[in-house]
Amino acid sequence: MRKLISKMATMVRGKDFEIDSSIPTSYLLNFSATYLVSLARGLLILRRKVFLSRSCEFRCKNRIRIGSYSKIGNNCYFDALSKKGIIIGESSSIGPYTRIECSGTIRDIGKGLVAGNNLGVGAFSFFGCAGGVEIGNNVIMGQYISFHSENHIFSEPNVPIKDQGVTRSGIKIGSNVWVGSKVTFLDGCQVSDNSVVAAGAVVNSVFPEGVIIGGIPARIIRKI
């Protein structure tokens, strides 16, 4: 059983994978059954080799492309109405209760989300992708991450802010980035390759490659 599951996991992940010898056989059986059911659900609903958990909702499904052997947690919500839709690469994992919204209004649809392979997103995260969110390969994120890729205009004091429109610059995250839990990304920010974002940071600027950033607002703590 262990060897079979290890071989299957190696095939899915594309690299050697060994199961911890202390895991009980009963747990492995339940684990395997859960994944087989979720794979069947992904083939049925998304027509893709995706491990799809329970109670997920997809809108504008024809604009959603999720790479093979990715995992979508329970109670996720994807609304792909946008110019680029939702594109997530292979072997990615989206935590439960994550919400991805690509357009805030049907009067002016947004740009969408484009993410590379091996993306890992923790539970209860939010992606506001109207201004466009781009994420590279091998990016891992903790829980409660939020992206806000547009800003409200508030220059006219006699006009309600909700009626003044928005600006959109987009958000870009490079490859090989580790994002701690409860980080907020604001419109126009950019985190370059090989970087770390400390938990709780509010990122609103453009940062170079190979740095650790943190704080409110985020600043460079040190180079890696």
XYZ file of C-alpha atoms in Angstrom:
224
model
C 0.000 0.000 0.000
C 2.702 2.488 0.990
C 4.783 1.737 -2.099
C 1.763 2.105 -4.388
C 0.746 5.451 -2.871
C 4.361 6.663 -3.000
C 4.568 5.774 -6.700
C 1.302 7.570 -7.433
C 2.411 10.659 -5.490
C 5.745 10.646 -7.331
C 3.904 10.568 -10.649
C 1.615 13.440 -9.631
C 4.346 15.625 -8.143
C 6.965 14.846 -10.766
C 9.635 14.042 -8.174
C 10.421 11.355 -5.611
C 7.922 11.175 -2.762
C 8.148 8.892 0.254
C 5.414 8.480 2.861
C 6.308 8.858 6.529
C 6.598 5.338 7.981
C 4.749 6.358 11.172
C 1.450 7.060 9.369
C -1.155 4.340 10.178
C -2.406 2.168 7.331
C -6.027 3.087 8.139
C -5.191 6.766 7.627
C -3.539 6.014 4.279
C -6.586 4.067 3.095
C -8.932 6.907 4.000
C -6.534 9.447 2.465
C -6.346 7.493 -0.802
C -10.113 7.064 -1.018
C -10.662 10.802 -0.457
C -8.243 11.691 -3.243
C -9.774 9.207 -5.672
C -13.241 10.644 -5.055
C -11.982 14.208 -5.450
C -10.229 13.269 -8.717
C -13.468 11.776 -10.037
C -15.258 14.980 -9.031
C -12.695 17.090 -10.907
C -13.042 14.994 -14.049
C -16.820 15.258 -13.881
C -17.180 18.984 -13.078
C -14.062 20.597 -14.570
C -13.257 17.955 -17.206
C -9.669 17.997 -15.936
C -7.369 15.799 -13.833
C -7.913 18.000 -10.778
C -8.517 16.912 -7.176
C -11.714 18.827 -6.484
C -13.103 18.875 -2.930
C -16.725 19.327 -1.872
C -19.024 22.353 -2.125
C -17.015 24.417 -4.611
C -18.699 26.928 -6.925
C -17.459 27.951 -10.382
C -18.824 30.806 -12.484
C -17.885 31.418 -16.121
C -16.388 27.931 -16.071
C -15.288 28.070 -19.711
C -12.666 30.669 -18.701
C -11.156 28.539 -15.944
C -8.023 26.519 -16.724
C -6.439 24.560 -13.900
C -3.373 22.388 -14.495
C -3.284 18.641 -14.008
C -3.072 17.173 -10.504
C -3.902 20.443 -8.793
C -5.982 20.360 -5.611
C -8.931 22.642 -4.825
C -10.053 22.663 -1.189
C -13.582 22.612 0.210
C -15.975 25.526 -0.296
C -13.877 27.488 -2.780
C -15.490 30.074 -5.065
C -14.103 30.940 -8.524
C -15.738 33.651 -10.651
C -13.689 33.834 -13.865
C -15.656 36.552 -15.676
C -12.747 38.623 -17.029
C -10.525 39.118 -20.054
C -7.977 36.424 -19.154
C -10.100 34.304 -16.829
C -8.486 32.136 -14.154
C -5.350 30.233 -15.158
C -3.563 28.128 -12.536
C -0.630 25.864 -13.400
C -0.009 22.197 -12.706
C 0.413 20.568 -9.280
C -1.022 23.586 -7.462
C -3.028 23.652 -4.241
C -5.777 26.120 -3.341
C -6.801 26.034 0.315
C -10.401 25.649 1.512
C -12.725 28.654 1.592
C -10.563 30.585 -0.886
C -12.424 33.096 -3.044
C -11.265 34.315 -6.469
C -13.220 37.195 -8.042
C -12.049 38.555 -11.393
C -14.561 41.382 -11.890
C -16.213 43.746 -9.444
C -18.863 44.865 -11.935
C -20.271 43.742 -15.269
C -19.974 47.327 -16.580
C -16.208 46.933 -16.902
C -14.909 43.394 -16.520
C -11.499 42.802 -15.001
C -8.259 41.257 -16.254
C -8.163 38.018 -14.228
C -5.623 35.717 -12.591
C -2.634 34.006 -14.230
C -0.523 31.764 -11.962
C 2.278 29.319 -12.738
C 2.974 25.753 -11.649
C 3.259 24.536 -8.049
C 1.261 27.381 -6.534
C 0.309 26.810 -2.910
C -2.373 28.992 -1.292
C -3.534 28.625 2.317
C -7.129 28.522 3.532
C -9.476 31.528 3.660
C -7.597 33.553 1.041
C -9.071 36.215 -1.258
C -8.051 37.188 -4.791
C -9.530 40.402 -6.182
C -8.270 40.204 -9.758
C -10.031 43.073 -11.548
C -6.718 44.858 -12.159
C -4.938 41.614 -12.934
C -2.916 39.317 -10.675
C 0.144 37.531 -12.069
C 2.020 34.895 -10.041
C 5.105 32.923 -11.098
C 6.130 29.318 -10.471
C 6.785 27.691 -7.089
C 5.042 30.330 -4.967
C 3.764 29.273 -1.542
C 1.413 31.307 0.632
C -0.001 30.942 4.127
C -3.605 31.405 5.260
C -5.744 34.537 4.944
C -3.806 36.071 2.024
C -5.600 38.882 0.172
C -5.057 40.588 -3.188
C -6.708 43.918 -4.082
C -5.743 44.872 -7.633
C -7.730 48.087 -7.980
C -8.122 51.346 -6.055
C -11.076 53.675 -5.604
C -10.729 57.267 -6.775
C -11.578 59.780 -4.043
C -10.355 63.139 -5.417
C -13.803 64.803 -5.605
C -15.117 65.523 -2.070
C -18.610 66.372 -3.353
C -19.041 63.083 -5.196
C -19.566 59.776 -3.345
C -16.407 57.687 -3.547
C -18.397 54.755 -4.867
C -19.337 56.858 -7.923
C -15.843 58.141 -8.765
C -14.584 55.004 -10.420
C -11.412 52.996 -9.901
C -7.831 52.743 -11.099
C -6.156 49.438 -11.965
C -2.429 48.780 -12.144
C -2.343 45.094 -11.251
C -0.236 42.973 -8.906
C 2.776 40.844 -9.826
C 4.459 38.129 -7.757
C 7.607 36.500 -9.145
C 8.760 32.885 -8.926
C 10.114 31.096 -5.850
C 8.409 33.400 -3.354
C 7.264 32.493 0.163
C 4.395 34.585 1.537
C 3.563 34.350 5.239
C 0.001 34.262 6.558
C -2.307 37.302 6.615
C -0.351 39.283 4.008
C -2.249 41.944 2.031
C -1.182 42.884 -1.510
C -2.409 46.262 -2.775
C -2.808 47.462 -6.355
C 0.425 48.347 -8.146
C 2.744 46.295 -5.921
C 5.345 43.865 -7.187
C 7.383 41.186 -5.395
C 10.261 39.873 -7.501
C 11.791 36.379 -7.705
C 13.419 34.514 -4.815
C 11.865 36.640 -2.083
C 10.085 36.224 1.259
C 7.142 38.286 2.552
C 6.793 38.232 6.341
C 3.450 37.379 7.932
C 1.037 40.276 8.372
C 2.764 42.588 5.864
C 0.870 45.121 3.748
C 2.638 45.277 0.380
C 2.077 48.443 -1.666
C 5.416 49.039 -3.447
C 7.744 47.454 -6.001
C 10.563 45.325 -4.544
C 13.733 43.890 -6.129
C 14.733 40.254 -6.357
C 16.091 38.283 -3.440
C 14.872 40.207 -0.390
C 12.877 39.659 2.787
C 10.153 42.276 3.213
C 7.737 42.924 6.067
C 5.821 45.532 8.034
C 2.965 48.002 7.457
C 3.654 49.258 4.887
C 6.165 46.628 3.821
C 9.842 47.555 3.541
C 13.052 45.627 2.897
C 14.267 43.914 6.068
C 17.367 42.403 4.519
C 18.717 40.721 1.402
C 18.718 36.945 1.119
